[in-house]
GROMACS .gro file of C-alpha atoms in nm:
model
  344
    1UNK     CA    1   0.124  -1.512   0.005
    2UNK     CA    2   0.320  -1.183   0.035
    3UNK     CA    3   0.418  -1.012  -0.288
    4UNK     CA    4   0.789  -1.079  -0.257
    5UNK     CA    5   1.011  -0.859  -0.475
    6UNK     CA    6   1.383  -0.820  -0.550
    7UNK     CA    7   1.476  -0.453  -0.519
    8UNK     CA    8   1.808  -0.277  -0.587
    9UNK     CA    9   1.863   0.029  -0.371
   10UNK     CA   10   2.228   0.108  -0.445
   11UNK     CA   11   2.558  -0.066  -0.513
   12UNK     CA   12   2.583  -0.376  -0.291
   13UNK     CA   13   2.236  -0.304  -0.152
   14UNK     CA   14   1.999  -0.567  -0.288
   15UNK     CA   15   1.692  -0.639  -0.078
   16UNK     CA   16   1.414  -0.895  -0.075
   17UNK     CA   17   1.104  -0.698   0.020
   18UNK     CA   18   0.729  -0.740   0.056
   19UNK     CA   19   0.585  -0.512  -0.212
   20UNK     CA   20   0.237  -0.357  -0.231
   21UNK     CA   21  -0.014  -0.546  -0.440
   22UNK     CA   22  -0.011  -0.415  -0.800
   23UNK     CA   23  -0.285  -0.172  -0.903
   24UNK     CA   24  -0.315  -0.197  -1.282
   25UNK     CA   25  -0.397   0.087  -1.519
   26UNK     CA   26  -0.670   0.021  -1.774
   27UNK     CA   27  -0.422  -0.111  -2.031
   28UNK     CA   28  -0.231  -0.324  -1.782
   29UNK     CA   29  -0.276  -0.685  -1.677
   30UNK     CA   30  -0.172  -0.836  -1.346
   31UNK     CA   31   0.078  -1.113  -1.401
   32UNK     CA   32   0.175  -1.383  -1.154
   33UNK     CA   33   0.543  -1.436  -1.221
   34UNK     CA   34   0.667  -1.795  -1.229
   35UNK     CA   35   1.034  -1.759  -1.326
   36UNK     CA   36   1.283  -1.481  -1.393
   37UNK     CA   37   1.633  -1.502  -1.537
   38UNK     CA   38   1.917  -1.307  -1.378
   39UNK     CA   39   2.076  -1.092  -1.650
   40UNK     CA   40   2.412  -0.922  -1.661
   41UNK     CA   41   2.243  -0.584  -1.625
   42UNK     CA   42   2.077  -0.704  -1.304
   43UNK     CA   43   2.420  -0.798  -1.173
   44UNK     CA   44   2.557  -0.454  -1.264
   45UNK     CA   45   2.280  -0.279  -1.069
   46UNK     CA   46   2.355  -0.506  -0.772
   47UNK     CA   47   2.732  -0.468  -0.780
   48UNK     CA   48   2.777  -0.112  -0.908
   49UNK     CA   49   2.443   0.066  -0.867
   50UNK     CA   50   2.441   0.125  -1.241
   51UNK     CA   51   2.431  -0.053  -1.575
   52UNK     CA   52   2.629   0.162  -1.814
   53UNK     CA   53   2.472   0.508  -1.823
   54UNK     CA   54   2.167   0.388  -1.628
   55UNK     CA   55   2.235   0.489  -1.268
   56UNK     CA   56   2.012   0.400  -0.974
   57UNK     CA   57   1.855   0.712  -0.826
   58UNK     CA   58   1.567   0.542  -0.646
   59UNK     CA   59   1.480   0.185  -0.542
   60UNK     CA   60   1.403  -0.034  -0.842
   61UNK     CA   61   1.255  -0.381  -0.883
   62UNK     CA   62   1.497  -0.569  -1.106
   63UNK     CA   63   1.422  -0.823  -1.377
   64UNK     CA   64   1.321  -0.829  -1.743
   65UNK     CA   65   1.360  -1.198  -1.837
   66UNK     CA   66   1.027  -1.315  -1.702
   67UNK     CA   67   0.737  -1.551  -1.766
   68UNK     CA   68   0.417  -1.620  -1.579
   69UNK     CA   69   0.038  -1.635  -1.592
   70UNK     CA   70  -0.217  -1.356  -1.632
   71UNK     CA   71  -0.439  -1.342  -1.324
   72UNK     CA   72  -0.626  -1.020  -1.408
   73UNK     CA   73  -0.673  -0.919  -1.771
   74UNK     CA   74  -0.643  -0.556  -1.880
   75UNK     CA   75  -0.964  -0.365  -1.813
   76UNK     CA   76  -0.962  -0.206  -2.160
   77UNK     CA   77  -0.992  -0.549  -2.322
   78UNK     CA   78  -0.648  -0.552  -2.479
   79UNK     CA   79  -0.400  -0.833  -2.436
   80UNK     CA   80  -0.442  -1.191  -2.319
   81UNK     CA   81  -0.724  -1.320  -2.101
   82UNK     CA   82  -0.688  -1.430  -1.742
   83UNK     CA   83  -0.530  -1.775  -1.722
   84UNK     CA   84  -0.305  -1.720  -2.024
   85UNK     CA   85   0.057  -1.826  -1.982
   86UNK     CA   86   0.290  -1.559  -2.121
   87UNK     CA   87   0.646  -1.448  -2.179
   88UNK     CA   88   0.720  -1.078  -2.150
   89UNK     CA   89   0.874  -0.851  -2.413
   90UNK     CA   90   1.030  -0.580  -2.194
   91UNK     CA   91   1.060  -0.296  -2.448
   92UNK     CA   92   0.833   0.006  -2.493
   93UNK     CA   93   0.977   0.212  -2.781
   94UNK     CA   94   0.972   0.591  -2.757
   95UNK     CA   95   1.120   0.865  -2.972
   96UNK     CA   96   1.277   1.176  -2.822
   97UNK     CA   97   1.134   1.418  -3.076
   98UNK     CA   98   1.477   1.491  -3.224
   99UNK     CA   99   1.666   1.176  -3.316
  100UNK     CA  100   1.561   0.983  -3.627
  101UNK     CA  101   1.535   0.605  -3.606
  102UNK     CA  102   1.400   0.339  -3.844
  103UNK     CA  103   1.036   0.263  -3.769
  104UNK     CA  104   1.084  -0.107  -3.842
  105UNK     CA  105   1.357  -0.133  -3.577
  106UNK     CA  106   1.187  -0.039  -3.249
  107UNK     CA  107   1.492  -0.150  -3.050
  108UNK     CA  108   1.669   0.160  -3.182
  109UNK     CA  109   1.410   0.411  -3.060
  110UNK     CA  110   1.625   0.662  -2.869
  111UNK     CA  111   1.412   0.721  -2.558
  112UNK     CA  112   1.270   0.372  -2.505
  113UNK     CA  113   1.193   0.220  -2.168
  114UNK     CA  114   1.285  -0.135  -2.067
  115UNK     CA  115   1.163  -0.327  -1.767
  116UNK     CA  116   1.406  -0.310  -1.478
  117UNK     CA  117   1.598  -0.014  -1.621
  118UNK     CA  118   1.721   0.298  -1.441
  119UNK     CA  119   1.775   0.497  -1.762
  120UNK     CA  120   1.474   0.719  -1.695
  121UNK     CA  121   1.345   0.879  -1.378
  122UNK     CA  122   1.117   0.752  -1.240
  123UNK     CA  123   1.280   0.420  -1.317
  124UNK     CA  124   1.103   0.151  -1.516
  125UNK     CA  125   1.026  -0.110  -1.252
  126UNK     CA  126   1.106  -0.468  -1.343
  127UNK     CA  127   0.936  -0.801  -1.302
  128UNK     CA  128   1.118  -0.977  -1.017
  129UNK     CA  129   0.811  -1.000  -0.795
  130UNK     CA  130   0.540  -1.255  -0.738
  131UNK     CA  131   0.274  -1.025  -0.885
  132UNK     CA  132   0.327  -0.729  -1.116
  133UNK     CA  133   0.110  -0.504  -1.330
  134UNK     CA  134   0.243  -0.476  -1.685
  135UNK     CA  135   0.115  -0.321  -2.008
  136UNK     CA  136  -0.086  -0.586  -2.188
  137UNK     CA  137   0.101  -0.513  -2.512
  138UNK     CA  138   0.418  -0.663  -2.358
  139UNK     CA  139   0.259  -1.003  -2.295
  140UNK     CA  140   0.302  -1.280  -2.552
  141UNK     CA  141   0.108  -1.603  -2.509
  142UNK     CA  142   0.316  -1.920  -2.497
  143UNK     CA  143   0.198  -2.266  -2.607
  144UNK     CA  144   0.093  -2.514  -2.341
  145UNK     CA  145   0.386  -2.734  -2.441
  146UNK     CA  146   0.638  -2.468  -2.337
  147UNK     CA  147   0.729  -2.481  -1.966
  148UNK     CA  148   0.743  -2.139  -1.803
  149UNK     CA  149   1.100  -2.186  -1.687
  150UNK     CA  150   1.198  -2.225  -2.052
  151UNK     CA  151   0.968  -1.940  -2.157
  152UNK     CA  152   1.168  -1.714  -1.924
  153UNK     CA  153   1.459  -1.761  -2.167
  154UNK     CA  154   1.263  -1.608  -2.456
  155UNK     CA  155   1.403  -1.259  -2.393
  156UNK     CA  156   1.775  -1.347  -2.384
  157UNK     CA  157   1.723  -1.598  -2.666
  158UNK     CA  158   1.570  -1.318  -2.874
  159UNK     CA  159   1.882  -1.108  -2.807
  160UNK     CA  160   2.096  -1.395  -2.940
  161UNK     CA  161   1.859  -1.456  -3.234
  162UNK     CA  162   1.868  -1.089  -3.334
  163UNK     CA  163   2.246  -1.077  -3.302
  164UNK     CA  164   2.302  -1.374  -3.529
  165UNK     CA  165   2.053  -1.249  -3.786
  166UNK     CA  166   2.244  -0.921  -3.806
  167UNK     CA  167   2.506  -1.132  -3.986
  168UNK     CA  168   2.258  -1.254  -4.247
  169UNK     CA  169   2.208  -1.615  -4.353
  170UNK     CA  170   2.449  -1.842  -4.164
  171UNK     CA  171   2.345  -2.169  -4.328
  172UNK     CA  172   2.649  -2.373  -4.418
  173UNK     CA  173   2.888  -2.127  -4.254
  174UNK     CA  174   3.149  -2.146  -3.980
  175UNK     CA  175   3.027  -1.941  -3.684
  176UNK     CA  176   3.254  -1.844  -3.397
  177UNK     CA  177   3.112  -1.725  -3.066
  178UNK     CA  178   3.350  -1.525  -2.847
  179UNK     CA  179   3.239  -1.565  -2.486
  180UNK     CA  180   3.014  -1.856  -2.388
  181UNK     CA  181   2.821  -1.692  -2.107
  182UNK     CA  182   2.441  -1.721  -2.112
  183UNK     CA  183   2.400  -1.504  -2.423
  184UNK     CA  184   2.690  -1.677  -2.594
  185UNK     CA  185   2.535  -2.016  -2.516
  186UNK     CA  186   2.210  -1.897  -2.672
  187UNK     CA  187   2.398  -1.774  -2.980
  188UNK     CA  188   2.544  -2.125  -3.013
  189UNK     CA  189   2.192  -2.271  -2.989
  190UNK     CA  190   2.052  -2.023  -3.242
  191UNK     CA  191   2.340  -2.087  -3.483
  192UNK     CA  192   2.263  -2.458  -3.471
  193UNK     CA  193   1.893  -2.382  -3.522
  194UNK     CA  194   1.975  -2.160  -3.821
  195UNK     CA  195   2.179  -2.426  -3.997
  196UNK     CA  196   2.541  -2.323  -3.940
  197UNK     CA  197   2.776  -2.591  -4.068
  198UNK     CA  198   3.015  -2.549  -3.777
  199UNK     CA  199   2.993  -2.363  -3.448
  200UNK     CA  200   3.294  -2.285  -3.231
  201UNK     CA  201   3.284  -2.117  -2.890
  202UNK     CA  202   3.556  -1.969  -2.675
  203UNK     CA  203   3.553  -1.892  -2.304
  204UNK     CA  204   3.789  -1.854  -2.011
  205UNK     CA  205   3.613  -2.121  -1.804
  206UNK     CA  206   3.563  -2.496  -1.841
  207UNK     CA  207   3.191  -2.506  -1.754
  208UNK     CA  208   3.064  -2.282  -2.036
  209UNK     CA  209   3.283  -2.465  -2.283
  210UNK     CA  210   3.132  -2.797  -2.170
  211UNK     CA  211   2.778  -2.663  -2.208
  212UNK     CA  212   2.857  -2.533  -2.558
  213UNK     CA  213   2.998  -2.874  -2.651
  214UNK     CA  214   2.670  -3.034  -2.540
  215UNK     CA  215   2.504  -2.821  -2.809
  216UNK     CA  216   2.735  -2.944  -3.080
  217UNK     CA  217   2.997  -2.671  -3.071
  218UNK     CA  218   3.368  -2.725  -3.063
  219UNK     CA  219   3.548  -2.505  -2.814
  220UNK     CA  220   3.875  -2.333  -2.741
  221UNK     CA  221   4.008  -2.160  -2.431
  222UNK     CA  222   3.977  -1.786  -2.480
  223UNK     CA  223   4.340  -1.755  -2.372
  224UNK     CA  224   4.464  -1.950  -2.677
  225UNK     CA  225   4.484  -1.639  -2.894
  226UNK     CA  226   4.695  -1.805  -3.163
  227UNK     CA  227   4.448  -2.090  -3.218
  228UNK     CA  228   4.152  -1.849  -3.219
  229UNK     CA  229   4.323  -1.624  -3.475
  230UNK     CA  230   4.365  -1.918  -3.712
  231UNK     CA  231   3.994  -2.006  -3.726
  232UNK     CA  232   3.903  -1.793  -4.031
  233UNK     CA  233   3.537  -1.791  -3.933
  234UNK     CA  234   3.274  -1.668  -4.176
  235UNK     CA  235   3.078  -1.507  -3.892
  236UNK     CA  236   3.211  -1.406  -3.552
  237UNK     CA  237   2.972  -1.305  -3.275
  238UNK     CA  238   3.152  -1.114  -2.999
  239UNK     CA  239   2.937  -1.178  -2.693
  240UNK     CA  240   3.187  -1.126  -2.413
  241UNK     CA  241   3.174  -0.746  -2.415
  242UNK     CA  242   3.545  -0.730  -2.338
  243UNK     CA  243   3.836  -0.560  -2.512
  244UNK     CA  244   4.032  -0.889  -2.549
  245UNK     CA  245   3.716  -1.048  -2.689
  246UNK     CA  246   3.685  -0.774  -2.950
  247UNK     CA  247   4.048  -0.821  -3.049
  248UNK     CA  248   3.996  -1.196  -3.086
  249UNK     CA  249   3.680  -1.146  -3.290
  250UNK     CA  250   3.857  -0.932  -3.550
  251UNK     CA  251   4.160  -1.159  -3.568
  252UNK     CA  252   3.946  -1.473  -3.607
  253UNK     CA  253   3.728  -1.345  -3.892
  254UNK     CA  254   3.817  -1.459  -4.241
  255UNK     CA  255   3.878  -1.209  -4.520
  256UNK     CA  256   3.541  -1.075  -4.625
  257UNK     CA  257   3.381  -1.210  -4.308
  258UNK     CA  258   3.134  -1.054  -4.066
  259UNK     CA  259   3.183  -0.957  -3.702
  260UNK     CA  260   2.874  -0.896  -3.488
  261UNK     CA  261   2.927  -0.680  -3.181
  262UNK     CA  262   2.673  -0.828  -2.942
  263UNK     CA  263   2.843  -0.797  -2.603
  264UNK     CA  264   2.818  -0.441  -2.474
  265UNK     CA  265   3.162  -0.285  -2.454
  266UNK     CA  266   3.260  -0.032  -2.190
  267UNK     CA  267   3.165   0.330  -2.246
  268UNK     CA  268   3.413   0.559  -2.421
  269UNK     CA  269   3.703   0.469  -2.645
  270UNK     CA  270   3.783   0.102  -2.697
  271UNK     CA  271   4.099  -0.010  -2.880
  272UNK     CA  272   4.041  -0.224  -3.187
  273UNK     CA  273   4.252  -0.359  -3.475
  274UNK     CA  274   4.090  -0.133  -3.732
  275UNK     CA  275   4.369  -0.183  -3.986
  276UNK     CA  276   4.298  -0.556  -3.985
  277UNK     CA  277   3.927  -0.492  -4.034
  278UNK     CA  278   4.004  -0.264  -4.329
  279UNK     CA  279   4.252  -0.488  -4.508
  280UNK     CA  280   4.027  -0.794  -4.466
  281UNK     CA  281   3.719  -0.595  -4.573
  282UNK     CA  282   3.533  -0.713  -4.268
  283UNK     CA  283   3.170  -0.622  -4.220
  284UNK     CA  284   3.130  -0.508  -3.860
  285UNK     CA  285   2.776  -0.465  -3.731
  286UNK     CA  286   2.630  -0.377  -3.394
  287UNK     CA  287   2.343  -0.561  -3.232
  288UNK     CA  288   2.124  -0.414  -2.960
  289UNK     CA  289   1.841  -0.602  -2.788
  290UNK     CA  290   1.594  -0.729  -3.050
  291UNK     CA  291   1.305  -0.618  -3.269
  292UNK     CA  292   1.025  -0.843  -3.396
  293UNK     CA  293   1.187  -1.182  -3.333
  294UNK     CA  294   1.012  -1.257  -3.005
  295UNK     CA  295   0.727  -1.473  -3.132
  296UNK     CA  296   0.961  -1.667  -3.363
  297UNK     CA  297   1.179  -1.744  -3.063
  298UNK     CA  298   0.880  -1.857  -2.855
  299UNK     CA  299   0.770  -2.089  -3.136
  300UNK     CA  300   1.120  -2.237  -3.173
  301UNK     CA  301   1.148  -2.293  -2.798
  302UNK     CA  302   0.806  -2.457  -2.792
  303UNK     CA  303   0.871  -2.701  -3.076
  304UNK     CA  304   1.218  -2.785  -2.949
  305UNK     CA  305   1.401  -2.673  -3.263
  306UNK     CA  306   1.582  -2.416  -3.048
  307UNK     CA  307   1.754  -2.640  -2.796
  308UNK     CA  308   1.836  -2.454  -2.474
  309UNK     CA  309   1.879  -2.761  -2.255
  310UNK     CA  310   2.152  -2.732  -1.995
  311UNK     CA  311   2.194  -2.355  -2.028
  312UNK     CA  312   2.006  -2.300  -1.702
  313UNK     CA  313   2.240  -2.438  -1.438
  314UNK     CA  314   2.068  -2.313  -1.122
  315UNK     CA  315   1.708  -2.244  -1.015
  316UNK     CA  316   1.674  -2.084  -0.673
  317UNK     CA  317   1.364  -1.965  -0.488
  318UNK     CA  318   1.306  -1.591  -0.498
  319UNK     CA  319   1.362  -1.555  -0.124
  320UNK     CA  320   1.723  -1.663  -0.192
  321UNK     CA  321   1.774  -1.398  -0.460
  322UNK     CA  322   2.087  -1.253  -0.301
  323UNK     CA  323   2.247  -1.596  -0.305
  324UNK     CA  324   2.128  -1.646  -0.663
  325UNK     CA  325   2.293  -1.323  -0.774
  326UNK     CA  326   2.619  -1.436  -0.620
  327UNK     CA  327   2.600  -1.766  -0.807
  328UNK     CA  328   2.514  -1.590  -1.134
  329UNK     CA  329   2.816  -1.363  -1.096
  330UNK     CA  330   3.056  -1.660  -1.091
  331UNK     CA  331   3.090  -1.784  -1.449
  332UNK     CA  332   3.309  -2.071  -1.336
  333UNK     CA  333   3.019  -2.241  -1.155
  334UNK     CA  334   2.705  -2.121  -1.335
  335UNK     CA  335   2.558  -2.024  -1.668
  336UNK     CA  336   2.200  -1.895  -1.655
  337UNK     CA  337   2.041  -1.863  -1.309
  338UNK     CA  338   1.664  -1.849  -1.267
  339UNK     CA  339   1.461  -1.719  -0.976
  340UNK     CA  340   1.153  -1.926  -0.889
  341UNK     CA  341   0.864  -1.711  -0.767
  342UNK     CA  342   0.613  -1.995  -0.736
  343UNK     CA  343   0.708  -2.119  -0.387
  344UNK     CA  344   0.549  -2.040  -0.054
   0.00000   0.00000   0.00000
């Protein structure tokens, strides 16, 4: 079977290519990918040739939400044995020799690499291929009870888990999620897992609101600014990454509440109702990727306490990746889209 890969060359230039067979370094294992989730950053590379400051300068295999099976273990004896089913933690933390960062928060290391990222040159190749060689330290074994299509959600679920935990203990609290895209849906699921008394989600589209309601959330159209502003939520997670979403998040937080900035805003200056944040004594915190939550997320997915049912709306074979990206880009018809690399 050819080693089919999904490669971004430039804006609007996404190709499905036969890649060379991986040649692992001593600390790398060869992984047979089963499923990969299409992320917003993948869509940005496809549509714009860049994801924020990470600009394509050479062809790059996309994908960092991946799960599969080890077919060749690392030669140095590290990592899981051949036959082990794994989910992949895409981060390798690096310092830059100048910028301080907390050692217990590897997601904040200033010169880190991430699978499927064009931040550095050469780019960090991703995992959207049938067979890839990856550092064994990135591979986390998953229980037999956890299907690999669900294990592929471990990475985005960890992003949601980390974001919610940046707000502290949410047990018994009213949690509002601004933007019910795939990450927002996972925040809803994590809030339910963590014992929130009430979860509310907003979105522009009917489909994501329906999915959130299936997970026990009440919903509002994102356009109903007056109703959103009256919610007085204890915790607001802004997951849309939009300027209107940020405005809604601040307006909807109760006095003394917490706003988590999870959706990545545009670069540069962004308008915000700072006076409201000051007079309400809001706690505003950022959230970037995740740290050491990955194994907790895998365990919660495996035992079913983190319910992600219905969040994946489409699974398409890898040779239809261009179609899959188009579906993933339309929030009115899809939530999370997976690529299936297991077919002939």
